Coordinates of C-alpha atoms in Angstrom, one line a residue:
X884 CA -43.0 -168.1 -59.1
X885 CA -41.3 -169.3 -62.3
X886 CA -38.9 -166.6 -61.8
X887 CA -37.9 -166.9 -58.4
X888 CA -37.2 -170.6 -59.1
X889 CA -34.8 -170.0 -62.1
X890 CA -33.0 -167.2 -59.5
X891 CA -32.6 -170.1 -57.5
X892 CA -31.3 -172.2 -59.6
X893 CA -28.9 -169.8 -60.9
X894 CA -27.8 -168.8 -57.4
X895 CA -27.5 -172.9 -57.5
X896 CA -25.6 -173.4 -60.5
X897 CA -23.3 -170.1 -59.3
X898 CA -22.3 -172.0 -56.2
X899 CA -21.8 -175.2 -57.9
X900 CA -19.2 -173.8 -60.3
X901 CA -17.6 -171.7 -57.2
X902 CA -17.1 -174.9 -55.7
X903 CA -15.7 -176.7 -58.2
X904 CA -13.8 -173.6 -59.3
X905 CA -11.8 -173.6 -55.8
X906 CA -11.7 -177.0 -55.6
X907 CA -9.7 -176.9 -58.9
X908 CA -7.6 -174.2 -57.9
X909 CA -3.9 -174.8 -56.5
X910 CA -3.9 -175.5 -52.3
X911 CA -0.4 -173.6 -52.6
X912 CA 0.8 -169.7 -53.8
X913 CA 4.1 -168.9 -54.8
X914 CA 5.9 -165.5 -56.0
X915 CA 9.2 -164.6 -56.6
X916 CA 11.6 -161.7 -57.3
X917 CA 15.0 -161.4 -58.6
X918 CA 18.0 -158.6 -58.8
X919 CA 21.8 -158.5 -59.2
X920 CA 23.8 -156.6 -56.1
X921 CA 27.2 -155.7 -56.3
X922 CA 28.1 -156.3 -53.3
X923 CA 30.3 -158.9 -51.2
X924 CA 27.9 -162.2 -50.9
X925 CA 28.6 -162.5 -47.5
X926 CA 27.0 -158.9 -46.6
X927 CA 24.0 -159.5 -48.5
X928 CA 24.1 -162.6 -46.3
X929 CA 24.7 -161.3 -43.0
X930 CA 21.9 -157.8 -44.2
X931 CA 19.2 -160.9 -44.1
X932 CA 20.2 -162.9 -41.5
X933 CA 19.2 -160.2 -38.9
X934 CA 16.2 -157.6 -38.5
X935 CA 18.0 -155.0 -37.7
X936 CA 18.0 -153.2 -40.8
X937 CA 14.5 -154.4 -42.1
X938 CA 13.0 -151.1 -40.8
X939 CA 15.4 -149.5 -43.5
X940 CA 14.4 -151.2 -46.7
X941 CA 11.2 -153.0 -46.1
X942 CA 8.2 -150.9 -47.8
X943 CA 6.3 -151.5 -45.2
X944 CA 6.7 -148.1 -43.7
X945 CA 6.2 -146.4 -47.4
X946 CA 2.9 -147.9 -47.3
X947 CA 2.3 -147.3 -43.5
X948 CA 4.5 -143.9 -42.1
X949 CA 3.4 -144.5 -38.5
X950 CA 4.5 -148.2 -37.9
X951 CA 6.0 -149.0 -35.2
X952 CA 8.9 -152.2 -35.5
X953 CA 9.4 -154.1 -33.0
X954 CA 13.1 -156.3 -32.3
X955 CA 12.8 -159.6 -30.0
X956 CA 14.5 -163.3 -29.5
X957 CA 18.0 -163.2 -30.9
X958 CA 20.3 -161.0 -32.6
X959 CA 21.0 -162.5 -35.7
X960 CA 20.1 -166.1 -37.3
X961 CA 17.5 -168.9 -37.0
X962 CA 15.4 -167.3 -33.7
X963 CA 15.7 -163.6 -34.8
X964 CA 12.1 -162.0 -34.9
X965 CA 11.0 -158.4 -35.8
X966 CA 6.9 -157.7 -35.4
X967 CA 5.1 -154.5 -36.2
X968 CA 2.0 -153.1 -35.5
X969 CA 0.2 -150.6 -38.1
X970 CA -2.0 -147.4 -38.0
X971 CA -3.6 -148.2 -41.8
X972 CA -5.4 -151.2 -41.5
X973 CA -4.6 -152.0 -45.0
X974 CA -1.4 -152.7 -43.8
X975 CA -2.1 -154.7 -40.8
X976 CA 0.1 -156.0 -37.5
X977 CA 2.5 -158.7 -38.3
X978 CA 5.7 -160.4 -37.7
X979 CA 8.9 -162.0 -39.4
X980 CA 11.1 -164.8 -37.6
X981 CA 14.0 -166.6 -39.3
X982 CA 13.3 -170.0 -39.5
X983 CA 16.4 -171.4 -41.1
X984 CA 20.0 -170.3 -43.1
X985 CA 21.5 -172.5 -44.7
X986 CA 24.9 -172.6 -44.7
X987 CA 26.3 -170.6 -41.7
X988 CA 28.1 -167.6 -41.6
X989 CA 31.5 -169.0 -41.8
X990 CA 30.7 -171.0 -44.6
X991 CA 29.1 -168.9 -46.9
X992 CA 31.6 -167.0 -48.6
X993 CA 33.8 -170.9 -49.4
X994 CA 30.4 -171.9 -50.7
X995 CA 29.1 -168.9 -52.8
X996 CA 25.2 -169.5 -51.9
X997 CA 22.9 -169.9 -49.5
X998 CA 19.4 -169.9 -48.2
X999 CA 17.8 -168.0 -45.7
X1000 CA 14.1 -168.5 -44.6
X1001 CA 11.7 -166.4 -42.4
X1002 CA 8.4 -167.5 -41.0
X1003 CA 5.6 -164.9 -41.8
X1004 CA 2.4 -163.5 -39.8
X1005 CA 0.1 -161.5 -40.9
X1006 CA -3.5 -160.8 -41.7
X1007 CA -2.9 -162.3 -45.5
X1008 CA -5.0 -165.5 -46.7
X1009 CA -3.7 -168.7 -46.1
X1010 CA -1.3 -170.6 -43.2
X1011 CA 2.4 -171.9 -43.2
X1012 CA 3.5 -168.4 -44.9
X1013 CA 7.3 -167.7 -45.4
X1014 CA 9.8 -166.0 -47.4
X1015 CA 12.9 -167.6 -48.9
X1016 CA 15.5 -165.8 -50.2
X1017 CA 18.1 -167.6 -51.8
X1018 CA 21.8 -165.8 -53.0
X1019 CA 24.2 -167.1 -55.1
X1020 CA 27.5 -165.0 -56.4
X1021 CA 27.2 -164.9 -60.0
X1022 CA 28.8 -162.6 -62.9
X1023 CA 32.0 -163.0 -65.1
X1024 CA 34.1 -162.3 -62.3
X1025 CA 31.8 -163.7 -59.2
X1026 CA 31.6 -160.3 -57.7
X1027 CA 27.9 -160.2 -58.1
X1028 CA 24.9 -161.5 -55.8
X1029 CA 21.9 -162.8 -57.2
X1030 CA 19.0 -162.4 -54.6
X1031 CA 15.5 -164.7 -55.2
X1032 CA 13.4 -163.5 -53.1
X1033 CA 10.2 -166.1 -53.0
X1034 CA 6.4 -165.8 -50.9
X1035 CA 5.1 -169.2 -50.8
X1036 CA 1.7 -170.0 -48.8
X1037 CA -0.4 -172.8 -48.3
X1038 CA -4.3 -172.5 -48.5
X1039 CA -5.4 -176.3 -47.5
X1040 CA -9.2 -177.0 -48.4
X1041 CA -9.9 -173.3 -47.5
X1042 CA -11.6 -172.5 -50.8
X1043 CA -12.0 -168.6 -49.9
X1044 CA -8.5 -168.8 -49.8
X1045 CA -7.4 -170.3 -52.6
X1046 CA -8.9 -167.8 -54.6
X1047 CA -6.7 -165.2 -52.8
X1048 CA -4.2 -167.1 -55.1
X1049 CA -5.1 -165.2 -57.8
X1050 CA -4.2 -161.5 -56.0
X1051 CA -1.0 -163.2 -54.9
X1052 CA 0.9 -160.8 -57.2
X1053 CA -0.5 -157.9 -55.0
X1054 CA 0.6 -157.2 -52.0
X1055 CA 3.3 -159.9 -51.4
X1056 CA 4.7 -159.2 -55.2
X1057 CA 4.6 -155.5 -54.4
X1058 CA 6.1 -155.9 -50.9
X1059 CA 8.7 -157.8 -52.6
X1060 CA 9.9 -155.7 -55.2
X1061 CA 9.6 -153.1 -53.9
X1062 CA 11.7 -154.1 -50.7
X1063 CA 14.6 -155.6 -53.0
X1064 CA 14.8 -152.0 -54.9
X1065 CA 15.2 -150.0 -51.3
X1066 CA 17.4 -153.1 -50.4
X1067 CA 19.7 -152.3 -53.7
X1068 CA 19.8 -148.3 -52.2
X1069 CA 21.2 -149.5 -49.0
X1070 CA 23.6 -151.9 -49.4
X1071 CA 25.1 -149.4 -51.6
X1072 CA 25.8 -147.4 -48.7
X1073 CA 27.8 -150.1 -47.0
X1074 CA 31.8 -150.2 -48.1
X1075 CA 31.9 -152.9 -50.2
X1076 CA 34.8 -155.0 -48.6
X1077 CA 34.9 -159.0 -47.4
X1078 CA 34.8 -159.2 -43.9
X1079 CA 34.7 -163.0 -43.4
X1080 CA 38.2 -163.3 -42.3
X1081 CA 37.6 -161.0 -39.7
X1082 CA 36.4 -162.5 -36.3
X1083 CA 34.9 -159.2 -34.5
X1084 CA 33.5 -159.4 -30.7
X1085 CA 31.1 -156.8 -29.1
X1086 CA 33.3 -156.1 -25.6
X1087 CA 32.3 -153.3 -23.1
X1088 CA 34.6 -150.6 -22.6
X1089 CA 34.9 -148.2 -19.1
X1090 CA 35.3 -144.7 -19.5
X1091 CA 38.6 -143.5 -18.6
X1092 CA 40.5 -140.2 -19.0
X1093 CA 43.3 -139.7 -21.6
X1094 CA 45.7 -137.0 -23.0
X1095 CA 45.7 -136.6 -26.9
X1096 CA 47.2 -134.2 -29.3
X1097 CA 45.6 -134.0 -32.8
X1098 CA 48.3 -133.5 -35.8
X1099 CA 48.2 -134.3 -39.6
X1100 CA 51.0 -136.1 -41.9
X1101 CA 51.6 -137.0 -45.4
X1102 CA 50.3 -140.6 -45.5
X1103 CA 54.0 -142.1 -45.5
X1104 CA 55.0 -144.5 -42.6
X1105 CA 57.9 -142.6 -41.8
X1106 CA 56.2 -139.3 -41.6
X1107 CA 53.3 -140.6 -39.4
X1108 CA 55.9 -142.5 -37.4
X1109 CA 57.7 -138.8 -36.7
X1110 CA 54.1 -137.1 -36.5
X1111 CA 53.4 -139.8 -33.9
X1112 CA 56.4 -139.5 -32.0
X1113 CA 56.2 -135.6 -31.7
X1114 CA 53.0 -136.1 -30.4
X1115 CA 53.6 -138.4 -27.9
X1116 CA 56.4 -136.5 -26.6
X1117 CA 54.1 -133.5 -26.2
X1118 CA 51.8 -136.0 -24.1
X1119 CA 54.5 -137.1 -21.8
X1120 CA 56.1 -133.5 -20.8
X1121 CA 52.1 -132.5 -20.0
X1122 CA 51.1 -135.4 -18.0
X1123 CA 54.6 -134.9 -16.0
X1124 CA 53.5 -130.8 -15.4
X1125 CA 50.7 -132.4 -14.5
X1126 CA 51.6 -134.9 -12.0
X1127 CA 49.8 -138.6 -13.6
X1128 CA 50.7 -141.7 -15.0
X1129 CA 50.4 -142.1 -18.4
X1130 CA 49.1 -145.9 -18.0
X1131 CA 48.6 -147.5 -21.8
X1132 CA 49.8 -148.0 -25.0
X1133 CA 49.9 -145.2 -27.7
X1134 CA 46.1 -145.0 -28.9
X1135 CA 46.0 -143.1 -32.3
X1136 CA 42.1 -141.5 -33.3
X1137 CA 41.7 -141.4 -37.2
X1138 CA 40.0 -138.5 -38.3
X1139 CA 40.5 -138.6 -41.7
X1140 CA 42.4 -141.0 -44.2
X1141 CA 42.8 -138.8 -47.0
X1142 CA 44.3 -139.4 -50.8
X1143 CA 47.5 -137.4 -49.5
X1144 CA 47.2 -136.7 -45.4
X1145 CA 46.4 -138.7 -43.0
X1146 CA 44.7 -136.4 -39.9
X1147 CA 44.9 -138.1 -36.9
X1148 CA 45.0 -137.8 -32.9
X1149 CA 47.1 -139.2 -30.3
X1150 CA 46.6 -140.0 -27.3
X1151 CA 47.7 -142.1 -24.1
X1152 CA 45.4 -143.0 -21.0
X1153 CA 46.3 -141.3 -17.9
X1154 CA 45.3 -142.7 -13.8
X1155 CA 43.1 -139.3 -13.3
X1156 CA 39.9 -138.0 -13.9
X1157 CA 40.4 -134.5 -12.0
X1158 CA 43.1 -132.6 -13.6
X1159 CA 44.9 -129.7 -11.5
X1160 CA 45.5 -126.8 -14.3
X1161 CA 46.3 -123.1 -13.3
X1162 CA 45.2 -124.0 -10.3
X1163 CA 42.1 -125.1 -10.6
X1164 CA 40.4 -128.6 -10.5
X1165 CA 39.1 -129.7 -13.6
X1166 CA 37.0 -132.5 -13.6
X1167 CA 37.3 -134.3 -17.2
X1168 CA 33.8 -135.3 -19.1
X1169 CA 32.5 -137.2 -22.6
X1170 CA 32.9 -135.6 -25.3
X1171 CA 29.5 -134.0 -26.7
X1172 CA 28.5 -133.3 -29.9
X1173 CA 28.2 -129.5 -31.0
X1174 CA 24.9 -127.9 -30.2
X1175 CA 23.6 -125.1 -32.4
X1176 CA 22.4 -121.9 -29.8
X1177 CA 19.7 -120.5 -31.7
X1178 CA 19.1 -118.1 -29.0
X1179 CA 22.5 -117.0 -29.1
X1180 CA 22.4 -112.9 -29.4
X1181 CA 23.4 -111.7 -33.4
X1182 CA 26.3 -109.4 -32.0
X1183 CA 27.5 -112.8 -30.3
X1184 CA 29.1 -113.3 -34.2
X1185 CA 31.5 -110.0 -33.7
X1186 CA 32.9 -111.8 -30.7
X1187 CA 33.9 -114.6 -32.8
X1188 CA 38.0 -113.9 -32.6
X1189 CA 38.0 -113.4 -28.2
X1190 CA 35.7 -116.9 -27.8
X1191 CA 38.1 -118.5 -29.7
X1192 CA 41.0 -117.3 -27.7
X1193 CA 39.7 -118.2 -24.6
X1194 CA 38.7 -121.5 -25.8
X1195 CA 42.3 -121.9 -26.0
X1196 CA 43.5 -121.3 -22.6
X1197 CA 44.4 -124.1 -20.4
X1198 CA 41.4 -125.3 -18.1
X1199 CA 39.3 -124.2 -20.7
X1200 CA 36.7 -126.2 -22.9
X1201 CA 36.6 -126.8 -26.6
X1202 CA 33.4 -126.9 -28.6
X1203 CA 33.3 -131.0 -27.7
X1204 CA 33.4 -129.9 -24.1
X1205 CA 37.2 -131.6 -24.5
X1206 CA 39.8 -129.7 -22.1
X1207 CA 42.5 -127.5 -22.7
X1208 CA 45.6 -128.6 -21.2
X1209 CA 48.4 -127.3 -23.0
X1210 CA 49.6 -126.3 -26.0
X1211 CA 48.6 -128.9 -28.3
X1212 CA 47.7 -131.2 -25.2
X1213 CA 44.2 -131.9 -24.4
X1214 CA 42.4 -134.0 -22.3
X1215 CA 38.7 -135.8 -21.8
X1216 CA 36.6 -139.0 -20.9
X1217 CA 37.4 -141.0 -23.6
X1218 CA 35.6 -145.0 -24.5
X1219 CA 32.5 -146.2 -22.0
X1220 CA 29.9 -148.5 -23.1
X1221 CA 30.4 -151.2 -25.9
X1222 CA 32.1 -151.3 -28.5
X1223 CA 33.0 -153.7 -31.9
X1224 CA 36.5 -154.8 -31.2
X1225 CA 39.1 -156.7 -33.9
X1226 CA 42.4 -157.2 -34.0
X1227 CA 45.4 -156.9 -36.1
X1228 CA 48.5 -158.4 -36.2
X1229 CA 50.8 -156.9 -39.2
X1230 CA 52.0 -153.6 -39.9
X1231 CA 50.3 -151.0 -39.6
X1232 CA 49.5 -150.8 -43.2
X1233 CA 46.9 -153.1 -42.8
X1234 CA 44.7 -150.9 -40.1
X1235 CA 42.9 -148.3 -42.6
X1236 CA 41.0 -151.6 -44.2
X1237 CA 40.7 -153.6 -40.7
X1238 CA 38.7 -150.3 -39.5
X1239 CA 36.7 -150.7 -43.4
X1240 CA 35.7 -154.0 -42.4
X1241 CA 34.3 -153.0 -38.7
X1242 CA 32.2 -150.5 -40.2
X1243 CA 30.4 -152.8 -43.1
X1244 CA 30.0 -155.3 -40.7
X1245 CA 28.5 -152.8 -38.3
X1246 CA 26.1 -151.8 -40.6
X1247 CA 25.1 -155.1 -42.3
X1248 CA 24.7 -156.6 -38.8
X1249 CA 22.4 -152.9 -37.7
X1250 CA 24.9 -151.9 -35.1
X1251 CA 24.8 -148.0 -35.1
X1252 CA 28.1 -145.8 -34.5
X1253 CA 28.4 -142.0 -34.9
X1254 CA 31.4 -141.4 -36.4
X1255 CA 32.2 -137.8 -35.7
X1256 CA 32.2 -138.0 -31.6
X1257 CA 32.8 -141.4 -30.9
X1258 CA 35.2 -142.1 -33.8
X1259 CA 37.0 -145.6 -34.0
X1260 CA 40.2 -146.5 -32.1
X1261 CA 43.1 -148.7 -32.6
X1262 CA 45.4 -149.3 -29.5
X1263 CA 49.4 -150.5 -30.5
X1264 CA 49.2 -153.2 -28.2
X1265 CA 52.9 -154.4 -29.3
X1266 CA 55.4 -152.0 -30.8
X1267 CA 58.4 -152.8 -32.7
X1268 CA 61.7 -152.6 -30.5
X1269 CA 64.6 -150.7 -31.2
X1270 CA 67.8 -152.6 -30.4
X1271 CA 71.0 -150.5 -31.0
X1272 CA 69.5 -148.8 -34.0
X1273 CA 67.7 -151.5 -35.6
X1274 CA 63.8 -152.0 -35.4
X1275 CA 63.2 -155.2 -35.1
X1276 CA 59.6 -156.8 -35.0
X1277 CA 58.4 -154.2 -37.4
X1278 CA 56.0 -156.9 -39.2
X1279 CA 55.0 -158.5 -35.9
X1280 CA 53.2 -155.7 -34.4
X1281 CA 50.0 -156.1 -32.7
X1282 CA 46.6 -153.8 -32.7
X1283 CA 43.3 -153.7 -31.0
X1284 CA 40.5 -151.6 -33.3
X1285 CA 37.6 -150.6 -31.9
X1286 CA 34.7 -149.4 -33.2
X1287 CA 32.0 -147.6 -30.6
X1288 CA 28.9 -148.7 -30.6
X1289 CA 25.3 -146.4 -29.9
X1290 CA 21.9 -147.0 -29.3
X1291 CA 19.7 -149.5 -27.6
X1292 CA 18.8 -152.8 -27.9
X1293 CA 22.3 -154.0 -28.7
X1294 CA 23.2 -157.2 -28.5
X1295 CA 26.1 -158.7 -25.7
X1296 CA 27.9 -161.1 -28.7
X1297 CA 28.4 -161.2 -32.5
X1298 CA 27.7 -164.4 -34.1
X1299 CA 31.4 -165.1 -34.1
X1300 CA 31.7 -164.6 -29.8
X1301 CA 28.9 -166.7 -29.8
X1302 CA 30.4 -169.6 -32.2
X1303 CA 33.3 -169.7 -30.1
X1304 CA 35.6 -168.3 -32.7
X1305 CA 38.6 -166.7 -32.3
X1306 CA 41.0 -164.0 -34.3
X1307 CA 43.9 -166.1 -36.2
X1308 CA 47.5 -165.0 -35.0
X1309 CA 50.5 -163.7 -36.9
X1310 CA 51.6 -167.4 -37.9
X1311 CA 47.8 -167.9 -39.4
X1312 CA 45.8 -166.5 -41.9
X1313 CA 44.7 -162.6 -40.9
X1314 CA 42.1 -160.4 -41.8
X1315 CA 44.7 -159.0 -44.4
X1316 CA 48.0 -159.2 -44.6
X1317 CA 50.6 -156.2 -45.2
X1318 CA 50.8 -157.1 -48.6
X1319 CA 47.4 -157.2 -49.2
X1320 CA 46.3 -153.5 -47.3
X1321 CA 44.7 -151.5 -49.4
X1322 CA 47.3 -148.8 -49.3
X1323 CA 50.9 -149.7 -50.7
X1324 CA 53.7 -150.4 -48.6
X1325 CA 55.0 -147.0 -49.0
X1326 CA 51.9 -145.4 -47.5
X1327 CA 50.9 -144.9 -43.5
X1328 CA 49.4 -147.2 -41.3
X1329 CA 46.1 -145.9 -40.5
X1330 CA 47.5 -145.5 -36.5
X1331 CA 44.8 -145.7 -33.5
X1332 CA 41.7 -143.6 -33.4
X1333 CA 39.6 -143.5 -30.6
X1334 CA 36.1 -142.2 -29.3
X1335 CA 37.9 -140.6 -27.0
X1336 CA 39.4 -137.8 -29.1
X1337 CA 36.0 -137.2 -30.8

């Protein structure tokens, strides 16, 4: 008897000091994390601001392969929510909502730090959950970003979970850490240019059929300028054998801006999407992106030199199901569905870093592009005028660059469409000027490139 009483007062005395043990322990639990990124403070801004690349760098799917994210409410800022549900139930369902950034977008890079907050879910101890990561540019020459990334919960008089508190530096540390080092991985991936002069809009493009001729220049203005011209030349004598319109702007496709040549296509929109060639009807399509024919026979490789051959002859398809008009002239489906639109307004010097800043601003903001079919576009939407020999307007030319958007789920605005903002003109402050492009003013304009001459 004697014993049972002392295990009963033990048991006692145990849940006394429990008690007062939890009772002394804080009602609140906070972590945090820090790291340097060299990167532009305004992507690191914009890569937190929206869930669209969460999937990429959270750990959550290291610790969980089969989870399944889920995007809903807006597109980016305060209202922006991304849940998951897991298969390990260590891992657990949850969800992530931005509650609050602080400043906006189009102050951030004036004030060189900000706050962003996100509301948090999940099967963890405690209530009122949320991240808060905080940047600020930092470094010698301010071309760093210092990311705090901070877990902060509240337990109230729940004693149970205030001792959580003391595994706090489990899973959120871990989660955490871990996230900022695949963070570090990715936004090393993104061209590291500032984009906040830039006022992109998300605009939704018809297919329509064009003509284009693909050629290659040194990367001098007046050698792309005579490149261009040839080409375009080319595109008028077909589309007169042909019988249509040409019924645009020149429209040059960048396919690669190299240290030395600049390989390009160009094309011109025409008013018809069945072409009459040898006598035959060809109805244009997309372009498609090369399959591989595993089933193909092994001889088929000794017929390499005739396929080729014929996929030269006019009415005929390329291996991007583009077709063969003639000579250098081809034709196909070009644009159709949305696509991230900016302007220019310069020489066309400046175009090779406007199209930079489309693509990190495409991937900061989780808009996917593929950038072999449905390359990027610019359309000259003012040329410079030749009056008795003299160019005149040369610096006051005017481009539309477009970047083609794929996937689901994307949104109809960018924060910018939906602020109301809108691309300065020549007179104002541009996304850069001719004097600031990033090649010198000896070197080419980076001239349209489009989806359409994938």
């Amino acid at each position: 008897m004697t014993r049972l009483l002392e295990f009963i007062v033990a048991i006692v005395i145990v849940a006394v000091l429990g008690v007062v043990v939890g009772v002394a322990m804080p009602s609140t639990g906070h972590v945090e994390r820090e790291m340097l990124i060299s990167k532009d403070l305004r992507q690191v801004y914009d890569v937190f601001s929206n869930f669209r690349r969460f999937p990429e760098y959270s750990v959550l799917r290291t610790f969980d392969p089969k989870l399944q994210f889920e995007l809903s409410g807006k597109a980016y800022g305060p209202g922006s929510k991304i849940s998951w549900k897991a298969n390990d139930p260590k891992v657990g369902d949850g969800s992530l909502e931005i509650a609050s950034i602080d400043p906006g977008f189009a102050q951030i890079t004036d004030a060189g730090k900000g706050t962003i907050v996100w509301n948090l879910e999940n099967s963890w101890r405690g209530h009122d959950k949320k991240f808060t990561i905080n940047l600020e540019r930092t470094g010698r020459s301010q071309k760093l970003v210092k990311v705090n990334w901070a877990y902060d919960v509240s337990y109230g008089f729940n004693l149970v979970d205030r001792f959580s508190n003391l595994y706090i530096h489990g899973d959120p540390d871990s989660l955490i850490q871990f996230s900022l080092s695949n963070l570090q991985n990715l936004m090393a991936s993104i061209p590291n240019i500032d984009y906040s002069k830039m006022v992109p809009s998300i605009v939704e493009q018809p297919a329509k059929p064009i003509l284009f001729v693909s050629t290659t220049a040194p990367r001098t203005l007046d050698d792309v300028d005579t490149a261009s011209d040839k080409a375009m030349a080319e595109i008028q004598a077909a589309a007169k054998k042909l019988g249509v319109n040409i019924v645009s702007p020149r429209i040059t496709f960048t396919t690669n801006w190299g240290d030395q040549n600049y390989t390009f296509d160009v094309a011109a929109e025409i008013d018809a999407t069945t072409l009459k060639i040898n006598g035959q009807d060809v109805e244009l399509t997309a372009a498609q992106r090369p399959t591989l024919d595993a089933s193909a026979p092994a001889e088929a490789s000794t017929s390499a030199a005739p396929a080729a051959a014929d996929a030269g002859t006019p009415g005929s398809k390329d291996k991007f199901g583009r077709v063969v008009v003639d000579g250098n002239v081809k034709a196909v489906l070009a644009f159709g569905g949305k696509a991230l639109k900016a302007e220019w307004n310069g020489t066309g010097a400046g175009l090779p870093q406007t199209r930079q800043m489309l693509a990190a601003y495409s991937q900061t903001h989780g808009y996917k592009y593929d950038d072999v079919v449905y390359r990027a576009y610019d359309i000259q939407t003012k040329a410079p005028v030749n009056n008795k020999g003299t160019i005149e307007g040369y610096d006051e030319q005017k481009f539309e660059i477009y970047l083609p958007l794929q996937g689901d789920n994307l949104p109809d605005q960018t924060p910018e469409q939906e602020a109301g903002m809108k691309q300065p003109g020549l007179e104002e402050a541009a996304p850069a000027g001719s004097s600031s492009a990033p090649a010198p003013a000896g070197t080419a304009p980076a001239p349209a490139s489009t989806a359409a001459a994938q």
